[in-house]
Structures are given as C-alpha cells and as structure tokens.
Amino acid sequence: MTALNNVKECAVQTGTKPDETGVLIVGAGPTGLALAVDLARRGVSALAVEQAAGLFPGSRGKGLQPRTQEVFDDLGVIGAVVASGSPAPLNMVWRDGRRQGEYSMFGDVPEPSEARPYDRPWLLPQWRTAEILYDRLTGLGGRVAFGTALTGLSQDADGVTAELSTGARIRAAYLVGADGGRGTVRRTLGIGMTGETVDPAPVLVADVRIPSLDREHWHVFPGDDGGFGNEGHYGDYAAICPLPGTEDFQLVARFSEGEPDTSADGVRKTVAARTHLGADAVTEVRWASDFRPRAALADRFREGRVFLAGDAAHVHSPAGGQGLNTSVQDAYNLGWKLGQVLLYGADPALLDSYERERRPVAQEMLGLSTRIHRGQARRGEATRQLGLGYRGGPLAEGAAGALVAGDRAPDARLGGGTRVFDLLRGPHATLLAVGTEAPAVPAPFVRVHRIPPAEAYGTGLFLVRPDGYVGWAGTDPTGLAGYLARLGG
C-alpha cells in the first residue's frame, strides 16, 4: 500500500471570490473517484474533495461483480483490476483445528460467453480499487483535494456554492455527495434515510498478516451453532480471506456479546479465540474497524443541483457484495448525464432520470443483500448484476431484435479480434446498425457502426447510451432524432 503514502495533493485556493468548477464531488472513495474519472475523460471540469488526508486504507469492499468489471473496462482500468486481483478462492471450513471440507461461496459460476465476457466476482481490496481509480484520474488531469471537508452549501437557480474546511469557497454547476452514509451532504440537505438494522451484533473487520496460514482458501471458522453469519446463522463466526496482490488477509468476525476491540492486541486475541491459530500467528495488523450491518435508503437522491450517490444514498449489509458495486454504477449512470447537460446543452430535465433509474435498483439490491445476510437467498445470478436494467424507465424507448430499450447492451465478437465492447468503450453514445443500414446521425456525441447480425442483438438499430444500456431501439430510424434531441443532439 505504499502508493497511499504518495497521494498527490490538490490545493484549493482561499479568497473572496469562489473558485469555479463544473461539478464538485464530495468524497473520494470508489464512488467519487469513478465519477471523477468519468467526468475527466469527457472533459468536464470537476473537483473531488476528501476530508481524509489520503485514500481509504482498508480492504472493506473487496468483491467486484461482473457488471462493475464491465464499467471498469469502459473507464479504462480493467487491465489494472485484473492484474491486481483474482477470482475468489474456495472456502475451507475448520472445526477444532481440522479442515472439514471446501465449498464455493458463489455457487455455480457460468462459463464466459460472447455476450458476458466477465463471468465471476473478482477479489480486489478496496484500497487497491481506489488506488487504480485515482491513478486513472490523475492521468486524465483530474484533481482531488485531500484534507478538505465540506462545511456548508447553498444553491440557487444557477449553481451551488460550497464552503470548505480550508476556508475556500467553490462555485459549481452541480454538486454530488459521495461522502458515505453519515456524510455531510445528505444531512445538510435534510434528506432522510429509511432503513433497518440487519443484525444487531457488531462485526470486526481487519487487514492482517498471518504467514503460517495458506493463501489457497477463504478460511471459515463457524460459530458454536455452525453458522457463518451471513448464511442466516448468527454465531460468533470468523472468516479469513487472502487478499490478492498482497501478503494480507481480511479478517471478519461477529460479536454477539460485547464490542469488538479494534486495537492490534484485540485483533490478535480475536484470531486466537475464534481459530486454531495463536495470537502470535498474526505478525501485523494493518487496518481495523467495526460496524453493525444495516440496510438504509435515502428518501430521495436529488435536491435541486445536488445529488447523492453511493453510500450517501444507500447503505448495504456486506453480504452478497452489492454495496460498492451499486455505488460505482450510480456514478456511471450520473456521469454521462452531467456531461450531456454541461457539454452538449441537453435539457437539465435529463438529470431527473438519475433518481428514477437508480433508486429502484438500489432498493432492489438492498433487499437482496438483506435476504442473503439472513439466509433467505443465495449469491448467484442476481448478485452478478448483469440482469439489471432500465426497461420502462424514463430513457427507454422502443425494441428491436432480441433487445428492449433499457436492457444492458451485450458484448459480441465481430471478427478480426474486435468486439462490440470495443465499439462502445469511451464517453460517447453508440448507434449499432445490426444487420441493417445505418442512418446518418449528426449528433457529435454519437458514433455509428454497422455490424453483421449478432445472436445477442438480432437485427435492428440500437442506440447504446454511454453507460452501456440500450436507450432507443427500432427497426428503422423513426423516432431516433427525437430521442437524440433529449440528449442534446
């Protein structure tokens, strides 16, 4: 994690006249960084501010679902994600110091297909995900001001004025709160968050080094009732997962009584009490925290020119690995819409579609996470998030071939080593003329490609939004111009 100690600083000037930017992002976790990357590659002026002195140091959200891998493919970071991570290892169950057998936490994983090139969850410590996104952002010329907290905000018809802990003021066209479930933005706006405690017992999570433990398995030490916590049994389990690309393991342990001790000695005592390992087997404790699993959803995701994304809008139980993934996809949904308004003059009403599309998805994923935590559902197709879409939503018009507007645009091989995803990659929208003639499209943000019939598409015209969903579909261009006008074309 040496890169965490070499984070570039971005100073925010103080003075009587506010600095100006197109979008101010509050929070530089995966959500804020993903949004900042998306805006930077579009050429949208943006600044992210983060109250911490550097990037988040822990492994917390370590599972990247296939749909998020597709997002990272488009954002230009999938190479580093693949190189730094690995598939999840099999779970090894221990009892009284003896191995009891192994199983897959994720059930049957489908084989890769043309339409779905990323087929399984990918393990990557959250701190490494943040590093990769941060490196991409700075490579694009983007900025993060660390050690800078939001202390107040006001808005009017033309923009948002933010007050920062440095004494600076920032004037932005829009502000996005990506500062977590207890963040300043939502509380300042007075937006409520409705939810429930999924499990009243606190959970310890820590990054540790245990050289004597093999790294071939995700080690599970069930509680006295045989449960593994997020499988619906609430014993005092422990789980120790090797973190790829590091010498570390992530320790997770539930406490039905008392509070977790997050000190180094406390973490070592937990390992000794829950496993066959001695306290001295833990040679280093690199980070530790605790939390109580809960599920909560913000009452709304927008207030005027201010938006909520990620944990600021929805808080998940970690069961099923949906929180970080849903959060990154919030950013991916919002980024292109902000770009269309700020760069191409789209009607700002386009931004209303953010909450209308993302809040139902977040609500669905919250329910799924809670059911998995309580043992009422299993990880599988739904947790991979490839089936999520926006059918019937405010930006979904038409149908053609095998797809309905709102569906995820599938991948397909086109010959010569080219894939549909190669055509979609980038900040533009894409009109795919599949097995039919391509009309002329004067909109500067649309690229047009005529491709042969593909099984995943059938034949027809498909306008793929910059976030990889079919926005408009038809057998002829009727209605396409009107749809593009909504996007600023």
Tab-separated table of C-alpha atoms in Angstrom:
chain	number	residue	atom	x	y	z
A	1	MET	CA	0.000	0.000	0.000
A	2	THR	CA	2.962	2.321	-0.457
A	3	ALA	CA	1.097	4.367	-3.052
A	4	LEU	CA	-1.234	5.538	-0.285
A	5	ASN	CA	1.649	7.463	1.179
A	6	ASN	CA	2.392	9.223	-2.093
A	7	VAL	CA	-1.008	10.767	-2.843
A	8	LYS	CA	-0.701	13.980	-4.802
A	9	GLU	CA	-2.174	16.984	-3.058
A	10	CYS	CA	-4.543	19.388	-4.776
A	11	ALA	CA	-4.705	22.733	-3.087
A	12	VAL	CA	-7.918	24.752	-3.078
A	13	GLN	CA	-7.269	28.450	-3.061
A	14	THR	CA	-8.794	30.754	-0.468
A	15	GLY	CA	-10.093	34.183	-1.211
A	16	THR	CA	-13.180	36.333	-1.525
A	17	LYS	CA	-14.159	35.051	-4.995
A	18	PRO	CA	-15.126	31.387	-5.173
A	19	ASP	CA	-13.172	29.014	-7.369
A	20	GLU	CA	-15.353	27.592	-10.119
A	21	THR	CA	-15.849	24.097	-11.456
A	22	GLY	CA	-18.472	22.227	-13.390
A	23	VAL	CA	-19.021	19.515	-10.781
A	24	LEU	CA	-17.900	19.367	-7.160
A	25	ILE	CA	-17.668	15.812	-5.821
A	26	VAL	CA	-17.659	15.408	-2.042
A	27	GLY	CA	-15.870	12.179	-1.152
A	28	ALA	CA	-13.024	10.313	-2.856
A	29	GLY	CA	-13.962	6.700	-2.247
A	30	PRO	CA	-14.694	4.381	-5.179
A	31	THR	CA	-17.958	6.210	-5.956
A	32	GLY	CA	-16.473	9.692	-6.045
A	33	LEU	CA	-13.355	8.543	-7.878
A	34	ALA	CA	-15.346	6.629	-10.503
A	35	LEU	CA	-17.482	9.708	-11.121
A	36	ALA	CA	-14.417	11.942	-11.289
A	37	VAL	CA	-12.783	9.588	-13.834
A	38	ASP	CA	-15.916	9.529	-15.970
A	39	LEU	CA	-16.198	13.310	-15.961
A	40	ALA	CA	-12.488	13.833	-16.610
A	41	ARG	CA	-12.480	11.635	-19.696
A	42	ARG	CA	-15.420	13.669	-21.019
A	43	GLY	CA	-13.594	16.937	-20.497
A	44	VAL	CA	-15.990	18.109	-17.783
A	45	SER	CA	-14.329	20.376	-15.212
A	46	ALA	CA	-14.628	18.645	-11.833
A	47	LEU	CA	-13.008	18.673	-8.413
A	48	ALA	CA	-13.254	15.986	-5.737
A	49	VAL	CA	-12.727	16.955	-2.102
A	50	GLU	CA	-11.971	14.409	0.608
A	51	GLN	CA	-11.813	15.171	4.323
A	52	ALA	CA	-9.289	12.377	4.981
A	53	ALA	CA	-5.605	13.003	4.393
A	54	GLY	CA	-5.404	10.282	1.733
A	55	LEU	CA	-7.187	7.381	0.137
A	56	PHE	CA	-9.108	4.934	2.320
A	57	PRO	CA	-6.569	2.390	3.692
A	58	GLY	CA	-8.719	-0.711	4.292
A	59	SER	CA	-9.837	-3.687	2.224
A	60	ARG	CA	-13.501	-3.282	3.195
A	61	GLY	CA	-15.459	-3.783	-0.099
A	62	LYS	CA	-13.296	-6.416	-1.761
A	63	GLY	CA	-15.619	-8.044	-4.329
A	64	LEU	CA	-16.157	-6.590	-7.801
A	65	GLN	CA	-19.178	-8.021	-9.587
A	66	PRO	CA	-19.172	-8.762	-13.342
A	67	ARG	CA	-21.247	-5.680	-14.200
A	68	THR	CA	-18.797	-3.461	-12.329
A	69	GLN	CA	-15.960	-5.104	-14.233
A	70	GLU	CA	-17.703	-4.027	-17.437
A	71	VAL	CA	-17.885	-0.480	-16.080
A	72	PHE	CA	-14.168	-0.583	-15.283
A	73	ASP	CA	-13.490	-1.897	-18.784
A	74	ASP	CA	-15.144	1.223	-20.193
A	75	LEU	CA	-13.383	3.552	-17.731
A	76	GLY	CA	-10.006	2.217	-18.839
A	77	VAL	CA	-8.933	0.474	-15.625
A	78	ILE	CA	-9.850	-3.166	-16.179
A	79	GLY	CA	-6.260	-4.130	-17.025
A	80	ALA	CA	-5.004	-2.960	-13.642
A	81	VAL	CA	-8.012	-4.523	-11.890
A	82	VAL	CA	-7.366	-7.913	-13.464
A	83	ALA	CA	-3.624	-7.726	-12.844
A	84	SER	CA	-4.094	-6.797	-9.186
A	85	GLY	CA	-6.927	-9.173	-8.250
A	86	SER	CA	-8.055	-12.773	-8.586
A	87	PRO	CA	-11.175	-14.937	-8.517
A	88	ALA	CA	-12.428	-15.804	-5.039
A	89	PRO	CA	-10.836	-18.991	-3.668
A	90	LEU	CA	-12.909	-21.864	-2.356
A	91	ASN	CA	-13.999	-21.659	1.263
A	92	MET	CA	-12.301	-24.037	3.683
A	93	VAL	CA	-14.349	-24.843	6.789
A	94	TRP	CA	-12.421	-25.511	10.008
A	95	ARG	CA	-13.579	-27.177	13.215
A	96	ASP	CA	-11.358	-27.803	16.260
A	97	GLY	CA	-8.234	-27.094	14.225
A	98	ARG	CA	-9.121	-29.574	11.479
A	99	ARG	CA	-10.208	-28.985	7.914
A	100	GLN	CA	-13.798	-30.096	7.354
A	101	GLY	CA	-14.103	-29.524	3.615
A	102	GLU	CA	-14.360	-26.828	0.994
A	103	TYR	CA	-17.187	-25.183	-0.921
A	104	SER	CA	-17.787	-22.234	-3.221
A	105	MET	CA	-19.402	-19.202	-1.645
A	106	PHE	CA	-20.708	-18.085	-5.045
A	107	GLY	CA	-22.309	-21.337	-6.190
A	108	ASP	CA	-22.145	-22.386	-9.816
A	109	VAL	CA	-20.390	-19.836	-11.996
A	110	PRO	CA	-21.435	-19.744	-15.667
A	111	GLU	CA	-18.856	-20.159	-18.381
A	112	PRO	CA	-17.781	-16.956	-20.154
A	113	SER	CA	-19.802	-16.184	-23.256
A	114	GLU	CA	-19.605	-13.712	-26.101
A	115	ALA	CA	-22.346	-11.655	-24.516
A	116	ARG	CA	-20.864	-11.744	-20.979
A	117	PRO	CA	-17.063	-11.613	-21.022
A	118	TYR	CA	-16.790	-11.064	-17.259
A	119	ASP	CA	-18.392	-14.051	-15.617
A	120	ARG	CA	-17.489	-14.126	-11.930
A	121	PRO	CA	-16.806	-11.868	-8.944
A	122	TRP	CA	-13.241	-10.568	-8.775
A	123	LEU	CA	-11.468	-10.047	-5.456
A	124	LEU	CA	-9.598	-6.802	-5.018
A	125	PRO	CA	-9.048	-4.900	-1.744
A	126	GLN	CA	-10.974	-1.652	-1.704
A	127	TRP	CA	-7.826	0.370	-1.099
A	128	ARG	CA	-6.360	-1.038	-4.329
A	129	THR	CA	-9.550	-0.269	-6.262
A	130	ALA	CA	-9.272	3.309	-5.004
A	131	GLU	CA	-5.600	3.498	-5.998
A	132	ILE	CA	-6.352	2.282	-9.513
A	133	LEU	CA	-9.162	4.800	-9.985
A	134	TYR	CA	-7.049	7.586	-8.501
A	135	ASP	CA	-4.138	6.805	-10.824
A	136	ARG	CA	-6.514	6.868	-13.786
A	137	LEU	CA	-7.986	10.171	-12.628
A	138	THR	CA	-4.660	11.921	-12.231
A	139	GLY	CA	-3.534	10.507	-15.585
A	140	LEU	CA	-6.523	12.272	-17.128
A	141	GLY	CA	-5.607	15.509	-15.380
A	142	GLY	CA	-8.267	15.182	-12.690
A	143	ARG	CA	-7.986	16.528	-9.164
A	144	VAL	CA	-8.616	15.504	-5.574
A	145	ALA	CA	-8.202	17.901	-2.663
A	146	PHE	CA	-7.373	15.757	0.388
A	147	GLY	CA	-7.706	17.054	3.945
A	148	THR	CA	-10.641	19.153	2.763
A	149	ALA	CA	-14.122	18.770	4.239
A	150	LEU	CA	-17.409	20.287	3.162
A	151	THR	CA	-18.688	22.578	5.918
A	152	GLY	CA	-21.705	24.115	4.229
A	153	LEU	CA	-23.525	24.542	0.959
A	154	SER	CA	-26.185	26.715	-0.604
A	155	GLN	CA	-27.717	26.659	-4.039
A	156	ASP	CA	-29.669	28.872	-6.376
A	157	ALA	CA	-31.052	28.588	-9.882
A	158	ASP	CA	-27.605	28.836	-11.459
A	159	GLY	CA	-25.366	26.697	-9.262
A	160	VAL	CA	-24.107	25.568	-5.879
A	161	THR	CA	-21.754	27.381	-3.522
A	162	ALA	CA	-19.781	25.104	-1.205
A	163	GLU	CA	-17.914	26.182	1.928
A	164	LEU	CA	-14.807	24.105	2.708
A	165	SER	CA	-12.841	23.495	5.871
A	166	THR	CA	-9.828	25.214	4.313
A	167	GLY	CA	-11.767	28.473	4.241
A	168	ALA	CA	-12.183	28.256	0.491
A	169	ARG	CA	-15.438	28.571	-1.393
A	170	ILE	CA	-16.235	26.637	-4.538
A	171	ARG	CA	-18.894	27.577	-7.056
A	172	ALA	CA	-20.101	24.611	-9.113
A	173	ALA	CA	-22.871	23.972	-11.583
A	174	TYR	CA	-23.662	20.739	-9.712
A	175	LEU	CA	-22.544	19.003	-6.518
A	176	VAL	CA	-22.509	15.251	-5.876
A	177	GLY	CA	-22.414	13.870	-2.349
A	178	ALA	CA	-20.394	10.651	-2.365
A	179	ASP	CA	-19.356	11.017	1.258
A	180	GLY	CA	-20.946	7.943	2.814
A	181	GLY	CA	-23.971	7.078	4.912
A	182	ARG	CA	-23.024	9.531	7.641
A	183	GLY	CA	-21.751	12.169	5.244
A	184	THR	CA	-22.301	15.896	5.402
A	185	VAL	CA	-24.144	16.397	2.115
A	186	ARG	CA	-27.282	14.383	2.859
A	187	ARG	CA	-27.542	15.742	6.393
A	188	THR	CA	-27.092	19.318	5.184
A	189	LEU	CA	-29.893	18.838	2.668
A	190	GLY	CA	-32.133	17.350	5.344
A	191	ILE	CA	-32.834	14.221	3.297
A	192	GLY	CA	-33.945	11.317	5.453
A	193	MET	CA	-32.631	7.770	5.212
A	194	THR	CA	-35.069	4.961	5.954
A	195	GLY	CA	-33.840	1.517	6.887
A	196	GLU	CA	-33.313	-1.203	9.441
A	197	THR	CA	-30.637	-2.982	11.394
A	198	VAL	CA	-29.917	-6.235	9.578
A	199	ASP	CA	-28.010	-7.730	12.506
A	200	PRO	CA	-27.708	-6.032	15.917
A	201	ALA	CA	-24.329	-7.628	16.644
A	202	PRO	CA	-21.215	-5.651	15.687
A	203	VAL	CA	-18.665	-7.051	13.263
A	204	LEU	CA	-14.898	-6.623	13.345
A	205	VAL	CA	-13.082	-6.298	10.024
A	206	ALA	CA	-9.301	-6.050	9.845
A	207	ASP	CA	-6.417	-6.444	7.417
A	208	VAL	CA	-3.837	-8.752	8.950
A	209	ARG	CA	-0.758	-10.750	8.038
A	210	ILE	CA	-0.666	-14.432	9.009
A	211	PRO	CA	2.312	-16.074	7.247
A	212	SER	CA	1.522	-19.533	8.646
A	213	LEU	CA	-1.949	-19.686	7.043
A	214	ASP	CA	-2.259	-20.934	3.466
A	215	ARG	CA	-3.493	-18.486	0.829
A	216	GLU	CA	-5.273	-21.082	-1.299
A	217	HIS	CA	-8.556	-20.844	0.614
A	218	TRP	CA	-11.012	-18.441	2.188
A	219	HIS	CA	-10.848	-19.848	5.722
A	220	VAL	CA	-14.136	-20.121	7.616
A	221	PHE	CA	-14.419	-20.763	11.354
A	222	PRO	CA	-18.152	-21.219	12.149
A	223	GLY	CA	-19.612	-20.172	15.446
A	224	ASP	CA	-20.847	-22.634	18.043
A	225	ASP	CA	-24.135	-23.049	16.138
A	226	GLY	CA	-22.263	-23.919	12.960
A	227	GLY	CA	-23.265	-20.684	11.279
A	228	PHE	CA	-21.203	-18.381	9.111
A	229	GLY	CA	-23.048	-15.178	9.933
A	230	ASN	CA	-24.213	-14.099	6.512
A	231	GLU	CA	-25.726	-17.520	5.757
A	232	GLY	CA	-28.560	-16.884	8.178
A	233	HIS	CA	-26.935	-18.300	11.344
A	234	TYR	CA	-25.641	-15.731	13.763
A	235	GLY	CA	-22.952	-17.475	15.736
A	236	ASP	CA	-19.677	-15.801	16.580
A	237	TYR	CA	-18.032	-16.861	13.356
A	238	ALA	CA	-14.726	-15.716	11.917
A	239	ALA	CA	-13.603	-15.714	8.291
A	240	ILE	CA	-10.105	-15.027	6.982
A	241	CYS	CA	-9.800	-14.266	3.273
A	242	PRO	CA	-6.496	-13.867	1.396
A	243	LEU	CA	-6.310	-10.524	-0.387
A	244	PRO	CA	-4.807	-10.905	-3.865
A	245	GLY	CA	-1.742	-8.938	-4.810
A	246	THR	CA	-0.758	-8.552	-1.166
A	247	GLU	CA	0.554	-10.526	1.788
A	248	ASP	CA	-2.599	-9.623	3.709
A	249	PHE	CA	-5.761	-11.401	4.773
A	250	GLN	CA	-9.072	-9.779	5.578
A	251	LEU	CA	-10.433	-10.930	8.950
A	252	VAL	CA	-14.180	-10.678	9.587
A	253	ALA	CA	-15.607	-11.685	12.994
A	254	ARG	CA	-19.056	-11.255	14.543
A	255	PHE	CA	-19.618	-10.450	18.229
A	256	SER	CA	-22.964	-11.489	19.686
A	257	GLU	CA	-21.866	-10.084	23.033
A	258	GLY	CA	-19.682	-7.105	23.802
A	259	GLU	CA	-17.901	-4.773	21.411
A	260	PRO	CA	-15.021	-5.644	19.082
A	261	ASP	CA	-11.596	-4.457	20.176
A	262	THR	CA	-10.024	-2.895	17.074
A	263	SER	CA	-6.581	-2.468	18.641
A	264	ALA	CA	-3.776	-4.684	17.351
A	265	ASP	CA	-3.850	-6.724	20.566
A	266	GLY	CA	-7.621	-7.002	20.343
A	267	VAL	CA	-7.467	-8.287	16.781
A	268	ARG	CA	-4.849	-10.875	17.763
A	269	LYS	CA	-6.982	-12.025	20.700
A	270	THR	CA	-9.966	-12.446	18.374
A	271	VAL	CA	-7.953	-14.641	15.996
A	272	ALA	CA	-6.723	-16.751	18.915
A	273	ALA	CA	-10.242	-17.111	20.377
A	274	ARG	CA	-12.010	-17.972	17.114
A	275	THR	CA	-9.431	-20.144	15.310
A	276	HIS	CA	-6.772	-22.771	15.964
A	277	LEU	CA	-4.118	-20.077	15.458
A	278	GLY	CA	-2.271	-18.418	18.305
A	279	ALA	CA	-2.237	-14.659	18.786
A	280	ASP	CA	1.390	-14.536	17.701
A	281	ALA	CA	0.419	-16.019	14.311
A	282	VAL	CA	-0.766	-12.504	13.421
A	283	THR	CA	2.502	-10.769	12.645
A	284	GLU	CA	0.934	-7.468	11.643
A	285	VAL	CA	-2.401	-5.647	11.913
A	286	ARG	CA	-2.523	-3.121	9.099
A	287	TRP	CA	-6.036	-1.715	9.488
A	288	ALA	CA	-9.084	-2.466	11.653
A	289	SER	CA	-12.614	-1.170	12.027
A	290	ASP	CA	-16.048	-2.306	13.163
A	291	PHE	CA	-19.633	-1.842	12.008
A	292	ARG	CA	-23.191	-3.055	12.517
A	293	PRO	CA	-24.819	-4.471	9.368
A	294	ARG	CA	-27.740	-2.309	8.313
A	295	ALA	CA	-29.790	-1.511	5.229
A	296	ALA	CA	-30.987	2.018	4.528
A	297	LEU	CA	-32.169	4.021	1.529
A	298	ALA	CA	-32.235	7.791	1.152
A	299	ASP	CA	-35.717	9.191	0.698
A	300	ARG	CA	-34.559	10.888	-2.481
A	301	PHE	CA	-31.328	11.079	-4.467
A	302	ARG	CA	-31.560	14.703	-5.571
A	303	GLU	CA	-32.256	18.129	-4.149
A	304	GLY	CA	-32.053	20.794	-6.842
A	305	ARG	CA	-28.496	20.823	-8.187
A	306	VAL	CA	-27.200	18.424	-5.547
A	307	PHE	CA	-27.161	14.642	-5.987
A	308	LEU	CA	-26.455	11.704	-3.673
A	309	ALA	CA	-24.512	8.656	-4.844
A	310	GLY	CA	-23.084	5.514	-3.270
A	311	ASP	CA	-23.342	5.006	0.486
A	312	ALA	CA	-24.670	8.549	0.825
A	313	ALA	CA	-27.801	7.245	-0.922
A	314	HIS	CA	-27.940	3.594	0.172
A	315	VAL	CA	-26.207	1.547	2.875
A	316	HIS	CA	-25.971	-2.240	2.479
A	317	SER	CA	-25.102	-5.262	4.536
A	318	PRO	CA	-21.830	-6.559	3.071
A	319	ALA	CA	-23.483	-9.926	2.373
A	320	GLY	CA	-23.535	-10.595	-1.337
A	321	GLY	CA	-21.046	-7.854	-2.198
A	322	GLN	CA	-23.555	-5.307	-3.549
A	323	GLY	CA	-22.680	-2.025	-1.815
A	324	LEU	CA	-19.534	-0.869	-3.618
A	325	ASN	CA	-20.802	-2.257	-6.913
A	326	THR	CA	-24.161	-0.485	-6.755
A	327	SER	CA	-22.324	2.673	-5.744
A	328	VAL	CA	-19.897	2.657	-8.674
A	329	GLN	CA	-22.837	2.173	-11.014
A	330	ASP	CA	-24.569	5.216	-9.501
A	331	ALA	CA	-21.558	7.238	-10.584
A	332	TYR	CA	-21.570	5.634	-14.026
A	333	ASN	CA	-25.240	6.490	-14.515
A	334	LEU	CA	-24.893	10.088	-13.365
A	335	GLY	CA	-21.594	10.970	-15.048
A	336	TRP	CA	-22.733	10.822	-18.665
A	337	LYS	CA	-25.919	12.731	-17.897
A	338	LEU	CA	-23.979	15.567	-16.293
A	339	GLY	CA	-21.724	15.517	-19.354
A	340	GLN	CA	-24.655	15.803	-21.772
A	341	VAL	CA	-26.042	18.812	-19.891
A	342	LEU	CA	-22.732	20.621	-19.381
A	343	LEU	CA	-21.083	19.845	-22.726
A	344	TYR	CA	-23.923	19.433	-25.220
A	345	GLY	CA	-26.669	21.602	-23.801
A	346	ALA	CA	-29.115	18.814	-23.033
A	347	ASP	CA	-32.198	19.905	-21.138
A	348	PRO	CA	-31.347	19.668	-17.407
A	349	ALA	CA	-34.537	17.614	-17.072
A	350	LEU	CA	-32.342	14.731	-18.275
A	351	LEU	CA	-30.862	14.694	-14.768
A	352	ASP	CA	-34.252	13.796	-13.306
A	353	SER	CA	-33.730	10.320	-14.769
A	354	TYR	CA	-30.850	9.640	-12.355
A	355	GLU	CA	-33.054	9.102	-9.298
A	356	ARG	CA	-35.830	7.491	-11.335
A	357	GLU	CA	-33.406	4.879	-12.658
A	358	ARG	CA	-31.022	4.342	-9.780
A	359	ARG	CA	-33.235	4.462	-6.696
A	360	PRO	CA	-35.310	1.397	-7.694
A	361	VAL	CA	-32.101	-0.504	-8.458
A	362	ALA	CA	-30.597	0.451	-5.098
A	363	GLN	CA	-33.799	-0.609	-3.349
A	364	GLU	CA	-33.722	-3.972	-5.131
A	365	MET	CA	-30.060	-4.558	-4.255
A	366	LEU	CA	-30.659	-3.575	-0.633
A	367	GLY	CA	-33.376	-6.183	-0.391
A	368	LEU	CA	-31.130	-8.785	-1.990
A	369	SER	CA	-28.233	-8.023	0.385
A	370	THR	CA	-30.545	-8.316	3.394
A	371	ARG	CA	-32.039	-11.615	2.212
A	372	ILE	CA	-28.574	-13.088	1.660
A	373	HIS	CA	-27.475	-11.918	5.102
A	374	ARG	CA	-30.492	-13.638	6.658
A	375	GLY	CA	-30.044	-16.833	4.677
A	376	GLN	CA	-33.185	-16.239	2.593
A	377	ALA	CA	-31.308	-16.027	-0.733
A	378	ARG	CA	-28.004	-17.170	-2.177
A	379	ARG	CA	-25.313	-15.477	-4.183
A	380	GLY	CA	-25.648	-16.155	-7.867
A	381	GLU	CA	-27.089	-14.622	-10.999
A	382	ALA	CA	-28.739	-11.681	-9.242
A	383	THR	CA	-25.599	-10.666	-7.326
A	384	ARG	CA	-23.584	-10.510	-10.564
A	385	GLN	CA	-25.824	-7.569	-11.581
A	386	LEU	CA	-25.737	-8.337	-15.303
A	387	GLY	CA	-29.520	-8.659	-15.387
A	388	LEU	CA	-30.169	-5.175	-14.047
A	389	GLY	CA	-31.580	-2.630	-16.452
A	390	TYR	CA	-33.973	0.249	-17.005
A	391	ARG	CA	-36.861	-1.234	-19.004
A	392	GLY	CA	-39.870	1.007	-18.733
A	393	GLY	CA	-37.699	3.827	-17.407
A	394	PRO	CA	-37.698	7.484	-18.455
A	395	LEU	CA	-34.954	6.983	-21.081
A	396	ALA	CA	-36.120	3.680	-22.561
A	397	GLU	CA	-37.861	3.839	-25.953
A	398	GLY	CA	-38.628	1.010	-28.361
A	399	ALA	CA	-37.495	-2.541	-29.063
A	400	ALA	CA	-35.828	-4.460	-31.876
A	401	GLY	CA	-34.424	-7.914	-32.443
A	402	ALA	CA	-33.601	-9.614	-29.156
A	403	LEU	CA	-33.497	-6.466	-27.023
A	404	VAL	CA	-35.849	-3.999	-25.407
A	405	ALA	CA	-34.780	-0.442	-24.599
A	406	GLY	CA	-33.415	-0.361	-21.068
A	407	ASP	CA	-31.566	-3.666	-21.427
A	408	ARG	CA	-27.841	-3.952	-20.841
A	409	ALA	CA	-26.054	-3.892	-24.212
A	410	PRO	CA	-24.390	-7.309	-24.567
A	411	ASP	CA	-20.953	-7.945	-25.979
A	412	ALA	CA	-20.367	-9.935	-29.193
A	413	ARG	CA	-17.407	-10.943	-31.343
A	414	LEU	CA	-17.289	-9.174	-34.688
A	415	GLY	CA	-14.288	-10.823	-36.332
A	416	GLY	CA	-10.713	-9.660	-36.640
A	417	GLY	CA	-10.389	-9.642	-32.863
A	418	THR	CA	-12.954	-6.825	-32.497
A	419	ARG	CA	-15.807	-6.927	-30.005
A	420	VAL	CA	-18.918	-4.821	-29.571
A	421	PHE	CA	-17.455	-3.590	-26.276
A	422	ASP	CA	-14.539	-2.162	-28.263
A	423	LEU	CA	-17.044	-0.014	-30.184
A	424	LEU	CA	-18.847	1.094	-27.034
A	425	ARG	CA	-15.754	1.931	-24.992
A	426	GLY	CA	-15.412	5.660	-24.379
A	427	PRO	CA	-17.568	8.625	-23.327
A	428	HIS	CA	-19.729	8.602	-26.471
A	429	ALA	CA	-23.103	7.059	-27.245
A	430	THR	CA	-23.111	4.419	-29.980
A	431	LEU	CA	-25.636	3.635	-32.700
A	432	LEU	CA	-25.307	-0.006	-33.706
A	433	ALA	CA	-26.900	-0.889	-37.026
A	434	VAL	CA	-27.029	-4.671	-36.658
A	435	GLY	CA	-27.659	-6.448	-39.942
A	436	THR	CA	-29.286	-3.325	-41.403
A	437	GLU	CA	-28.361	0.003	-42.982
A	438	ALA	CA	-27.079	2.759	-40.719
A	439	PRO	CA	-28.738	6.181	-40.914
A	440	ALA	CA	-26.797	9.419	-40.800
A	441	VAL	CA	-26.601	10.810	-37.269
A	442	PRO	CA	-25.369	14.431	-36.945
A	443	ALA	CA	-25.129	14.396	-33.130
A	444	PRO	CA	-21.449	14.937	-32.211
A	445	PHE	CA	-21.585	12.587	-29.210
A	446	VAL	CA	-22.790	9.563	-31.211
A	447	ARG	CA	-20.610	7.102	-33.116
A	448	VAL	CA	-22.280	4.937	-35.738
A	449	HIS	CA	-21.233	1.361	-36.561
A	450	ARG	CA	-22.789	-1.088	-38.980
A	451	ILE	CA	-22.138	-4.646	-37.863
A	452	PRO	CA	-23.331	-8.071	-39.058
A	453	PRO	CA	-26.227	-9.822	-37.311
A	454	ALA	CA	-25.323	-10.943	-33.798
A	455	GLU	CA	-27.247	-13.502	-31.782
A	456	ALA	CA	-27.371	-11.319	-28.667
A	457	TYR	CA	-28.893	-8.454	-30.672
A	458	GLY	CA	-30.855	-9.953	-33.540
A	459	THR	CA	-31.225	-7.281	-36.224
A	460	GLY	CA	-32.208	-3.634	-35.899
A	461	LEU	CA	-30.990	-0.242	-34.782
A	462	PHE	CA	-29.775	0.123	-31.203
A	463	LEU	CA	-28.707	3.402	-29.631
A	464	VAL	CA	-26.469	2.426	-26.731
A	465	ARG	CA	-26.124	5.043	-24.027
A	466	PRO	CA	-22.651	5.969	-22.770
A	467	ASP	CA	-23.261	3.749	-19.717
A	468	GLY	CA	-23.815	0.637	-21.822
A	469	TYR	CA	-27.608	0.347	-21.788
A	470	VAL	CA	-29.879	0.434	-24.822
A	471	GLY	CA	-31.677	3.764	-24.737
A	472	TRP	CA	-33.572	3.585	-28.012
A	473	ALA	CA	-34.220	0.671	-30.364
A	474	GLY	CA	-36.149	0.258	-33.598
A	475	THR	CA	-36.318	-1.464	-36.964
A	476	ASP	CA	-35.968	1.900	-38.756
A	477	PRO	CA	-34.809	5.398	-37.706
A	478	THR	CA	-38.301	6.694	-36.905
A	479	GLY	CA	-38.120	8.379	-33.526
A	480	LEU	CA	-34.325	8.357	-33.269
A	481	ALA	CA	-33.895	12.086	-33.918
A	482	GLY	CA	-36.402	12.974	-31.242
A	483	TYR	CA	-34.675	10.721	-28.748
A	484	LEU	CA	-31.253	12.234	-29.506
A	485	ALA	CA	-32.716	15.719	-29.014
A	486	ARG	CA	-33.385	14.762	-25.401
A	487	LEU	CA	-29.655	14.070	-25.006
A	488	GLY	CA	-28.589	17.353	-26.573
A	489	GLY	CA	-28.276	16.196	-30.181
